[in-house]
Structures are given as structure tokens and as C-alpha cells.
Coordinates of C-alpha atoms in Angstrom, one line a residue:
X10 CA 69.4 -68.0 5.6
X11 CA 65.9 -69.2 5.7
X12 CA 65.8 -68.6 9.4
X13 CA 67.0 -65.0 9.0
X14 CA 64.2 -64.2 6.6
X15 CA 61.7 -65.8 8.9
X16 CA 62.9 -63.6 11.8
X17 CA 62.4 -60.4 9.8
X18 CA 58.9 -61.4 9.1
X19 CA 56.1 -59.1 7.7
X20 CA 56.2 -55.4 8.4
X21 CA 53.2 -55.6 10.7
X22 CA 54.9 -57.5 13.6
X23 CA 54.4 -56.0 17.1
X24 CA 58.2 -55.3 17.4
X25 CA 58.3 -53.2 14.3
X26 CA 55.1 -51.3 14.9
X27 CA 56.2 -50.2 18.4
X28 CA 59.5 -48.8 17.0
X29 CA 57.5 -46.8 14.3
X30 CA 55.0 -45.1 16.7
X31 CA 56.7 -41.7 16.7
X32 CA 56.1 -41.5 12.9
X33 CA 52.3 -41.4 13.1
X34 CA 49.8 -38.9 14.6
X35 CA 48.4 -39.3 18.0
X36 CA 45.2 -41.3 18.7
X37 CA 42.7 -40.3 21.3
X38 CA 39.9 -42.5 22.6
X39 CA 36.6 -41.0 23.7
X40 CA 36.5 -39.3 27.2
X41 CA 34.5 -42.0 28.9
X42 CA 36.7 -44.7 27.4
X43 CA 39.8 -42.9 28.4
X44 CA 38.7 -43.1 32.1
X45 CA 38.4 -46.9 31.8
X46 CA 41.8 -46.9 30.1
X47 CA 43.5 -45.0 33.1
X48 CA 41.9 -47.4 35.5
X49 CA 43.1 -50.3 33.4
X50 CA 46.7 -48.9 33.7
X51 CA 46.5 -49.0 37.5
X52 CA 45.3 -52.6 37.5
X53 CA 47.1 -54.2 34.6
X54 CA 50.9 -53.8 34.4
X55 CA 52.1 -52.1 31.3
X56 CA 53.2 -54.6 28.7
X57 CA 56.9 -54.3 27.8
X58 CA 58.0 -54.4 24.2
X59 CA 60.7 -57.0 23.8
X60 CA 64.1 -55.6 23.3
X61 CA 65.3 -55.8 19.7
X62 CA 67.6 -58.7 19.2
X63 CA 69.6 -59.9 16.3
X64 CA 67.9 -62.7 14.6
X65 CA 69.1 -66.1 15.7
X66 CA 68.2 -69.6 15.1
X67 CA 66.4 -69.8 18.5
X68 CA 64.2 -66.8 17.9
X69 CA 63.5 -67.8 14.3
X70 CA 62.3 -71.2 15.4
X71 CA 60.4 -69.9 18.5
X72 CA 57.0 -71.8 18.4
X73 CA 53.9 -69.7 17.8
X74 CA 51.5 -69.4 20.8
X75 CA 48.6 -71.8 20.8
X76 CA 45.5 -70.5 19.1
X77 CA 43.5 -70.8 22.3
X78 CA 45.9 -68.3 24.0
X79 CA 45.4 -65.4 21.5
X80 CA 42.0 -63.7 20.9
X81 CA 40.2 -63.8 17.6
X82 CA 39.8 -60.8 15.3
X83 CA 37.6 -57.9 16.5
X84 CA 34.1 -57.8 15.0
X85 CA 32.3 -55.1 13.0
X86 CA 35.2 -52.7 12.3
X87 CA 33.4 -49.5 11.2
X88 CA 34.5 -46.1 10.0
X89 CA 32.6 -43.6 12.1
X90 CA 33.9 -40.2 10.9
X91 CA 36.5 -38.7 8.6
X92 CA 37.5 -35.0 8.9
X93 CA 40.2 -32.9 7.4
X94 CA 42.7 -33.9 10.1
X95 CA 41.3 -37.0 11.9
X96 CA 39.6 -40.3 11.5
X97 CA 37.4 -42.2 14.0
X98 CA 36.8 -46.0 13.9
X99 CA 34.9 -48.4 16.2
X100 CA 34.6 -52.1 16.6
X101 CA 33.1 -54.9 18.7
X102 CA 35.1 -57.3 21.0
X103 CA 36.2 -60.6 19.4
X104 CA 34.2 -63.7 19.9
X105 CA 37.1 -65.5 21.6
X106 CA 39.2 -63.5 24.1
X107 CA 41.8 -66.3 24.7
X108 CA 42.6 -68.3 27.8
X109 CA 45.1 -65.6 29.1
X110 CA 42.5 -62.8 28.9
X111 CA 42.4 -59.6 26.8
X112 CA 44.9 -56.8 27.3
X113 CA 43.6 -54.3 24.8
X114 CA 43.5 -53.5 21.1
X115 CA 46.2 -52.2 18.7
X116 CA 45.1 -49.9 15.9
X117 CA 47.6 -49.8 12.9
X118 CA 47.8 -47.7 9.8
X119 CA 49.5 -48.4 6.5
X120 CA 49.9 -45.8 3.7
X121 CA 48.3 -46.8 0.4
X122 CA 50.8 -48.6 -1.8
X123 CA 53.1 -49.2 1.2
X124 CA 53.8 -52.4 3.2
X125 CA 54.7 -51.0 6.6
X126 CA 52.0 -51.0 9.3
X127 CA 52.5 -48.4 12.1
X128 CA 50.6 -48.5 15.4
X129 CA 48.6 -45.5 16.4
X130 CA 49.4 -45.8 20.1
X131 CA 52.4 -46.9 22.1
X132 CA 50.5 -49.7 23.9
X133 CA 47.3 -51.6 23.6
X134 CA 44.2 -49.6 24.4
X135 CA 41.3 -51.1 26.3
X136 CA 38.7 -49.3 24.2
X137 CA 36.5 -50.2 21.2
X138 CA 36.6 -46.7 19.6
X139 CA 39.6 -44.6 18.7
X140 CA 40.2 -41.2 17.0
X141 CA 43.5 -40.7 15.2
X142 CA 44.3 -37.0 15.0
X143 CA 46.8 -34.6 13.4
X144 CA 46.6 -36.3 10.0
X145 CA 47.7 -34.4 6.9
X146 CA 45.4 -33.4 4.0
X147 CA 45.8 -35.8 1.1
X148 CA 46.9 -38.8 3.2
X149 CA 45.4 -42.1 2.0
X150 CA 46.0 -45.2 4.1
X151 CA 44.6 -48.6 5.2
X152 CA 43.6 -49.3 8.7
X153 CA 43.3 -52.4 10.8
X154 CA 42.8 -53.4 14.5
X155 CA 44.0 -56.4 16.4
X156 CA 43.0 -57.8 19.9
X157 CA 46.1 -58.4 22.1
X158 CA 46.6 -60.8 25.1
X159 CA 49.8 -61.6 27.0
X160 CA 50.4 -64.4 24.5
X161 CA 50.4 -61.9 21.6
X162 CA 48.2 -60.3 19.0
X163 CA 45.4 -62.1 17.3
X164 CA 44.4 -61.8 13.7
X165 CA 43.5 -58.2 12.6
X166 CA 40.2 -56.9 11.3
X167 CA 40.8 -54.5 8.3
X168 CA 38.7 -52.0 6.5
X169 CA 37.8 -52.9 2.9
X170 CA 38.6 -49.5 1.4
X171 CA 41.5 -47.1 2.0
X172 CA 40.7 -43.9 4.0
X173 CA 41.3 -40.5 2.2
X174 CA 42.0 -37.5 4.4
X175 CA 40.6 -34.4 2.6
X176 CA 38.9 -31.2 3.6
X177 CA 35.1 -31.4 4.0
X178 CA 33.2 -29.9 1.0
X179 CA 30.7 -27.2 1.8
X180 CA 28.6 -26.0 -1.1
X181 CA 29.4 -22.3 -2.0
X182 CA 26.9 -19.6 -1.1
X183 CA 27.0 -15.9 -1.9
X184 CA 25.4 -13.4 0.4
X185 CA 24.7 -10.2 -1.6
X186 CA 24.2 -7.2 0.7
X187 CA 20.7 -5.7 0.6
X188 CA 21.7 -2.4 -1.0
X189 CA 23.2 -4.3 -4.0
X190 CA 20.1 -6.3 -4.7
X191 CA 18.9 -3.4 -6.8
X192 CA 20.7 -1.3 -9.3
X193 CA 23.8 0.2 -7.7
X194 CA 24.0 3.9 -8.9
X195 CA 27.3 5.9 -8.8
X196 CA 28.2 9.2 -10.3
X197 CA 31.1 9.6 -12.8
X198 CA 34.4 10.0 -10.9
X199 CA 33.2 8.3 -7.8
X200 CA 34.8 5.2 -6.3
X201 CA 33.1 1.8 -6.7
X202 CA 34.0 -0.6 -3.8
X203 CA 31.9 -3.7 -3.6
X204 CA 32.6 -6.3 -0.9
X205 CA 30.6 -9.5 -1.5
X206 CA 30.8 -12.1 1.3
X207 CA 30.6 -15.8 0.5
X208 CA 31.1 -19.2 2.2
X209 CA 32.3 -22.6 1.1
X210 CA 34.9 -25.3 1.9
X211 CA 37.6 -25.8 0.8
X212 CA 38.5 -22.2 -0.1
X213 CA 36.3 -21.3 -3.1
X214 CA 37.6 -19.9 -6.4
X215 CA 35.9 -16.6 -7.3
X216 CA 35.8 -15.0 -10.8
X217 CA 34.1 -11.8 -12.0
X218 CA 32.7 -11.0 -15.5
X219 CA 31.4 -7.7 -16.9
X220 CA 28.5 -8.1 -19.4
X221 CA 29.7 -11.7 -20.0
X222 CA 33.3 -10.7 -20.6
X223 CA 36.4 -10.8 -18.5
X224 CA 37.2 -7.7 -16.4
X225 CA 39.5 -5.0 -17.8
X226 CA 42.4 -5.2 -15.4
X227 CA 43.5 -1.7 -16.2
X228 CA 40.2 -0.2 -14.9
X229 CA 38.9 -2.8 -12.5
X230 CA 40.8 -4.6 -9.7
X231 CA 39.6 -7.6 -7.8
X232 CA 40.7 -9.2 -4.6
X233 CA 39.4 -12.5 -3.2
X234 CA 39.9 -13.7 0.4
X235 CA 38.8 -16.7 2.3
X236 CA 35.3 -15.3 3.0
X237 CA 34.7 -12.4 0.5
X238 CA 35.5 -10.9 -2.9
X239 CA 36.1 -7.2 -3.5
X240 CA 35.5 -5.4 -6.7
X241 CA 37.2 -1.9 -6.9
X242 CA 37.0 0.9 -9.5
X243 CA 39.0 3.9 -8.5
X244 CA 37.2 6.4 -10.8
X245 CA 34.0 5.2 -12.3
X246 CA 33.1 6.1 -15.9
X247 CA 29.9 5.6 -17.8
X248 CA 31.5 2.6 -19.7
X249 CA 31.7 0.8 -16.3
X250 CA 27.9 0.5 -16.3
X251 CA 26.5 -2.9 -16.8
X252 CA 25.9 -6.3 -15.3
X253 CA 28.7 -7.8 -13.1
X254 CA 28.5 -11.5 -12.3
X255 CA 30.4 -13.2 -9.5
X256 CA 30.9 -16.9 -9.7
X257 CA 32.2 -18.9 -6.7
X258 CA 33.3 -22.5 -7.3
X259 CA 34.2 -25.4 -5.0
X260 CA 35.2 -28.3 -7.1
X261 CA 32.1 -29.1 -9.2
X262 CA 29.8 -26.9 -7.2
X263 CA 29.2 -23.2 -8.0
X264 CA 27.1 -20.2 -7.0
X265 CA 26.5 -17.1 -8.9
X266 CA 25.4 -13.5 -8.0
X267 CA 24.5 -10.7 -10.4
X268 CA 25.0 -7.0 -9.5
X269 CA 23.8 -4.2 -11.8
X270 CA 25.9 -1.0 -11.7
X271 CA 24.8 2.3 -13.3
X272 CA 27.3 5.2 -13.6
X273 CA 25.5 8.5 -14.3
X274 CA 26.3 12.2 -14.6
X275 CA 24.4 15.4 -15.1
X276 CA 22.3 15.7 -18.3
X277 CA 22.8 18.2 -21.1
X278 CA 20.5 21.2 -21.6
X279 CA 17.4 21.0 -23.9
X280 CA 18.5 21.1 -27.5
X281 CA 16.4 24.1 -28.5
X282 CA 13.6 26.3 -27.2
X283 CA 11.2 28.8 -28.8
X284 CA 8.5 31.2 -27.9
X285 CA 5.2 29.9 -29.5
X286 CA 2.8 32.7 -28.6
X287 CA 2.1 35.6 -26.3
X288 CA -1.4 36.8 -25.4
X289 CA -2.8 38.8 -22.6
X290 CA -0.6 38.0 -19.5
X291 CA 0.4 34.5 -20.9
X292 CA 3.3 33.1 -22.9
X293 CA 3.6 29.6 -24.5
X294 CA 6.9 27.8 -24.7
X295 CA 8.2 24.7 -26.5
X296 CA 11.6 22.9 -26.3
X297 CA 13.2 19.6 -27.4
X298 CA 14.7 17.0 -25.0
X299 CA 18.5 17.0 -24.5
X300 CA 20.8 14.8 -26.6
X301 CA 22.6 13.5 -23.5
X302 CA 20.4 12.5 -20.6
X303 CA 23.4 11.5 -18.4
X304 CA 23.0 7.7 -18.8
X305 CA 19.8 7.7 -16.9
X306 CA 16.2 8.8 -17.3
X307 CA 15.2 12.5 -16.8
X308 CA 13.3 13.5 -13.7
X309 CA 11.8 16.5 -15.6
X310 CA 12.6 20.1 -16.5
X311 CA 12.9 23.3 -14.5
X312 CA 11.5 26.4 -16.2
X313 CA 12.5 30.0 -15.1
X314 CA 11.5 33.5 -16.1
X315 CA 13.3 36.8 -15.9
X316 CA 12.0 40.4 -16.2
X317 CA 14.1 42.5 -18.6
X318 CA 14.1 45.3 -16.0
X319 CA 15.6 43.4 -13.1
X320 CA 17.3 40.4 -14.9
X321 CA 16.6 38.2 -11.9
X322 CA 15.5 34.6 -12.6
X323 CA 12.5 33.1 -10.8
X324 CA 11.5 29.4 -11.0
X325 CA 8.1 28.8 -12.5
X326 CA 8.0 25.0 -12.9
X327 CA 10.0 22.2 -11.3
X328 CA 10.4 18.6 -12.4
X329 CA 7.9 19.3 -15.3
X330 CA 7.7 16.4 -17.7
X331 CA 6.1 17.7 -20.9
X332 CA 8.1 19.7 -23.4
X333 CA 5.5 22.5 -23.8
X334 CA 4.1 24.8 -21.1
X335 CA 2.1 28.1 -20.7
X336 CA 3.5 30.7 -18.3
X337 CA 0.7 32.9 -16.8
X338 CA 0.3 35.9 -14.5
X339 CA 2.9 37.9 -16.3
X340 CA 2.9 41.7 -15.5
X341 CA 1.5 44.0 -18.2
X342 CA 4.1 46.3 -19.7
X343 CA 7.1 44.0 -18.9
X344 CA 9.2 42.0 -21.3
X345 CA 10.3 38.4 -20.2
X346 CA 13.0 35.9 -21.1
X347 CA 12.6 32.2 -20.4
X348 CA 15.1 29.4 -19.9
X349 CA 14.8 25.6 -19.3
X350 CA 17.1 23.2 -17.4
X351 CA 17.2 19.4 -17.7
X352 CA 17.2 17.3 -14.4
X353 CA 18.1 13.7 -13.5
X354 CA 19.3 11.9 -10.3
X355 CA 22.6 13.9 -10.4
X356 CA 20.8 17.3 -10.5
X357 CA 20.3 20.1 -13.0
X358 CA 22.2 20.4 -16.2
X359 CA 25.2 22.8 -15.9
X360 CA 23.7 25.2 -18.4
X361 CA 20.2 26.1 -19.7
X362 CA 18.6 26.8 -23.0
X363 CA 17.3 30.5 -23.2
X364 CA 14.7 31.9 -25.5
X365 CA 16.2 34.2 -28.2
X366 CA 13.3 36.7 -28.4
X367 CA 11.5 38.5 -25.5
X368 CA 7.9 38.1 -24.6
X369 CA 6.3 41.6 -24.5
X370 CA 3.2 41.9 -22.4
X371 CA 1.3 44.7 -24.1
X372 CA -1.2 47.1 -22.4
X373 CA -4.5 46.4 -24.1
X374 CA -7.2 49.1 -24.5
X375 CA -10.0 47.6 -22.6
X376 CA -13.3 49.6 -22.4
X377 CA -15.6 48.5 -19.6
X378 CA -19.2 48.0 -20.8
X379 CA -21.3 47.4 -17.7
X380 CA -24.7 45.9 -18.2
X381 CA -27.7 47.7 -17.0
X382 CA -28.7 46.8 -13.4
X383 CA -32.3 45.8 -12.9
X384 CA -33.3 46.3 -9.3
X385 CA -35.3 43.5 -7.9
X386 CA -38.6 44.3 -6.2
X387 CA -38.8 42.8 -2.7
X388 CA -42.2 44.3 -1.9
X389 CA -44.4 41.9 0.0
X390 CA -47.7 42.1 1.8
X391 CA -47.6 41.2 5.6
X392 CA -47.7 37.5 6.5
X393 CA -47.1 35.9 9.8
X394 CA -44.5 33.2 9.9
X395 CA -45.0 32.3 13.5
X396 CA -48.6 32.8 15.0
X397 CA -49.5 33.7 18.6
X398 CA -50.0 30.8 20.9
X399 CA -52.6 30.5 23.7
X400 CA -51.1 31.2 27.0
X401 CA -52.0 30.6 30.7
X402 CA -50.5 32.9 33.3
X403 CA -50.4 33.4 37.1
X404 CA -51.6 36.7 38.6
X405 CA -48.8 39.0 39.6
X406 CA -46.2 37.6 37.3
X407 CA -45.5 39.4 34.0
X408 CA -46.1 37.4 30.8
X409 CA -45.2 37.9 27.2
X410 CA -46.8 37.0 23.8
X411 CA -44.7 36.4 20.8
X412 CA -45.2 36.2 17.0
X413 CA -43.2 36.9 13.8
X414 CA -44.2 38.7 10.6
X415 CA -42.6 39.2 7.2
X416 CA -43.4 42.2 5.0
X417 CA -41.8 44.8 2.8
X418 CA -42.0 47.7 3.3
X419 CA -41.9 47.4 7.1
X420 CA -45.5 47.0 8.4
X421 CA -47.2 48.9 11.2
X422 CA -47.9 46.6 14.2
X423 CA -51.2 47.1 16.2
X424 CA -52.0 45.1 19.3
X425 CA -55.7 44.6 20.4
X426 CA -57.5 43.0 23.3
X427 CA -61.0 41.7 22.6
X428 CA -60.9 43.7 19.3
X429 CA -60.0 47.0 21.2
X430 CA -56.6 48.7 20.6
X431 CA -54.4 48.8 23.7
X432 CA -51.9 51.3 22.4
X433 CA -50.7 53.8 25.0
X434 CA -51.8 51.7 27.9
X435 CA -48.9 51.7 30.4
X436 CA -49.8 48.2 31.5
X437 CA -48.7 46.9 28.1
X438 CA -45.4 47.3 26.3
X439 CA -45.1 46.4 22.6
X440 CA -41.8 45.7 20.8
X441 CA -41.0 44.8 17.2
X442 CA -37.5 43.9 16.1
X443 CA -36.3 42.1 12.9
X444 CA -39.9 40.9 12.3
X445 CA -40.4 39.5 15.8
X446 CA -43.3 41.1 17.6
X447 CA -43.6 41.0 21.4
X448 CA -46.3 42.1 23.8
X449 CA -45.4 42.3 27.5
X450 CA -48.3 42.3 30.1
X451 CA -47.0 43.6 33.4
X452 CA -48.4 41.9 36.5
X453 CA -51.6 40.6 34.9
X454 CA -54.7 39.9 36.9
X455 CA -57.8 37.9 36.0
X456 CA -59.2 41.0 34.5
X457 CA -56.5 40.8 31.8
X458 CA -57.7 37.5 30.5
X459 CA -59.2 37.6 27.0
X460 CA -58.4 37.3 23.2
X461 CA -55.3 39.3 22.1
X462 CA -54.8 40.2 18.4
X463 CA -51.6 41.3 16.6
X464 CA -52.3 43.1 13.3
X465 CA -49.6 44.0 10.7
X466 CA -50.4 46.6 8.0
X467 CA -48.5 48.1 5.0
X468 CA -49.4 49.5 1.6
X469 CA -49.7 46.1 0.1
X470 CA -52.1 44.7 2.7
X471 CA -52.6 43.5 6.2
X472 CA -52.6 40.3 8.3
X473 CA -53.5 39.4 11.9
X474 CA -53.2 36.5 14.4
X475 CA -55.1 35.8 17.6
X476 CA -54.5 33.9 20.9
X477 CA -56.3 33.5 24.2
X478 CA -54.7 34.5 27.5
X479 CA -56.0 33.1 30.7
X480 CA -54.9 34.5 34.0
X481 CA -56.0 32.1 36.7
X482 CA -56.9 33.5 40.1
X483 CA -54.8 32.1 43.0
X484 CA -56.6 29.7 45.2
X485 CA -57.7 31.0 48.7
X486 CA -57.6 28.8 51.8

């Protein structure tokens, strides 16, 4: 009986682990190590698992291999990585490989609280790092590795703490679209459909609140997916305005985003309007703001006028902010009505407030009283504003003398040469236009040299200017 118990042995014996291989996920070594493993398979014959036998006295009393034949425990067993479906471990070769040489390593797993060790591969692997894949979320197990020679497996190296397979935690983040970072404005009756993307692992839990309270499920519907949350209101009402807060949680981590929604409609008309005064072609109006602004601020008022004869309305002021105004340029003899609309982001109010009385623009008896006109006296004695300038000329080429004079009434112009008048001489031509006096001397000769004088005379006085003209004789060779 004692021998039978000894043959069954602990659950971690090589025979039992080989039979339980199909129950565990597959293990994959790194790529470069896998190449060395395939090479090792060509060179080293595959170890055969002993056929299961009924426990007998001979197997129960089979002597254990000498300690020099089996390798010692691997060194520095380290947990490299744990994901949501795999685990990777590495280790260093043992100090003692055994006299028969090392055939590989056996990686075994045992569920926490259990006693059965199951190998991760069908045969020993000649690698010092292995990845066990296809693990289920929530698994919690112990892990150990043993070095194997042809004489058997050596003592195992075991991790101190059990390994827990769980999904990687990623802190939640909410990405609010740009157009929702400011107040989101909708009109009454329109649809509100907000899609807010977020991220986080495992799948976050999303909740919405409206002004700090839970959503009204009869008016607002919410749907949350793996990567976004949708808030939907089929027909928005003014009561849906306010602050909506989205909270996304992953375990103890959370992220929040706030979205302000404003539902508006057209404003009501001004409460009252009255005609303050009418004078000349002007009329003064005053009105009171509307009782209902449409759940938003007003952009102003639009003021219109209508002539009693035609009844057509014409806009006088648009988006006018004060509540008093003066309408000018009204036509004399006409009677006018006035009306005022309120305006906000939705547009003008559906109705307007109209003045009850008409503004009559009376014809006033205006007598013109022109003031006596005093004619200004522009009389002025002659004075030269531009004098004559000395001039040198060449014989045979006509030359001109210029000066300008100012006087009122128009002065008489007299040209003189060497104090002698030259009027009527065909050799000279005198012109006077707009106060500019010109004397043209046709084909002068040295005989025409001398002092020329221009004299201006009117009833208020006279003035004169002089210049010297020199006609140089051409040189003879």
C-alpha cells in the first residue's frame, strides 16, 4: 500500500504533466529562439514520454537518478510581461547542467488553490524565454520552470507570487468635439444628437447628468458603445437647456466633460409702444422690452413706418438696441403709423407692436425773411504781382516779355520803349489776358535793344515795371 502511494507521487511528475498538456494554452518562444529549437530538434532525438503503467513494486522502488546526472534549478526566473491573454517569463541556465547534458526546459502552470501542475509545451524547449498565449481573463496561477536532462528533470524554480490575467487598464479620456466646447444652441423642436468619443480599457462605464441630476428617460435617451456615448433628444424644449456632464469611469479612474446646451425660440413683441412727440418732419417713439426674450438675449429691435395713404411698411432701423428713437425725414402732409419687432438668434418676433395713434406731419406756414445782401467792394488799384525780367535775345529770333498785374476795374495796359509809347507799331504785338501781360517783339535787331516799360492804369491809380532787353549782334568771321 505504501508503494502504491509512492508511485502516484506529487501532481507535478513528468508523466502526469505530459498527459495534461492539451488542457493548457499554447506557449510560443521568441522567433530567434524558435530557430535554435528547430535546429535542436534535428540534432537531438525527441524524448519519449514513458508509457503509463500500473504502479508495481518495481516502479515504486526504482532508484532516483544520481544528483550529478540531473541539472540544478534554473536561475533568475523573471516575469517579463503580462497581457490580457498571455504571459512571458525568462530565466538563466542552471549552475550545474548534469553529466548527461541539458535537453531543455519544462515550463509548468498550476491554478491558484490547485495542486496539479500542467506543462505549457509537449516537450522540453531549449530556450530561456517563453510566452504562454490564449489565456482567459481572470485566470490566476503559479508558474515554475525545470531544467531537463536524459536522466530526468531537476528541481524547479518558481515565481514567488501568483500571476493574474486581467485586461490592461488605460485611463479614460473624453474627446469633446470642437463645436461642443462652447454653448451648443438649438431651436425649440429641433433634434439634439451629441456623439462624444472616449477611450479607456477595459470598457469604460459612462453616465450622464443634467444640471447635477439624473437624465429624464422619457425625454432624453442615451446609448454608450465601446468608444463613444450618444445623447439624443428627439424634440428639444426650453426645459432641456442647461449643463450636461458626461462621466467615464474605469475602475477607480474617471474623466468628466461638460457640455452646455441652450434651447431657444423666437422672442415675443415689445410689451407696449407710444408716440412721444411729433414736430416738423420728425416723430419720437418709445417702447418697452418684451416679456419673453426666447430664452436668449435680444439682438435688438426693428422699427418700421407706414404711410396712411399706401399702407406699405418700410424698415427704418434694424437691430436697434435702445428703446427710444426719433424717426426723421417724414413727408409733410402725410400721416404715419409705426411698429416695432423684437429680434434674437432665431429671428424676428412673429408679431409686432403698433402705435395706436397716427403721427400727422403738418404743413407749417413759413415766411422767408431774407437778410439784406451787402455787396463787397473788390475795387483795387493796379499792382504788379510778377515784374518784367531783363532779357537777352538773338537778332532775327522773336522774343517775348512777360509780367502780371492785379487791379479792379480792369486796367489799361501801355507798353513803352525808352519812355516812348510803342502802341500801333507793327513790329510789336501786345496781349493781356487774365492779368498776364505779354509783349512780343518780332525779329528784333540790335536797334531794338533798350529799356521796356509796362504801365497799368485804372480809376484808382497806376503802376509800372521796367526791364532791359539786349539784342546781341551776331559775330562776323
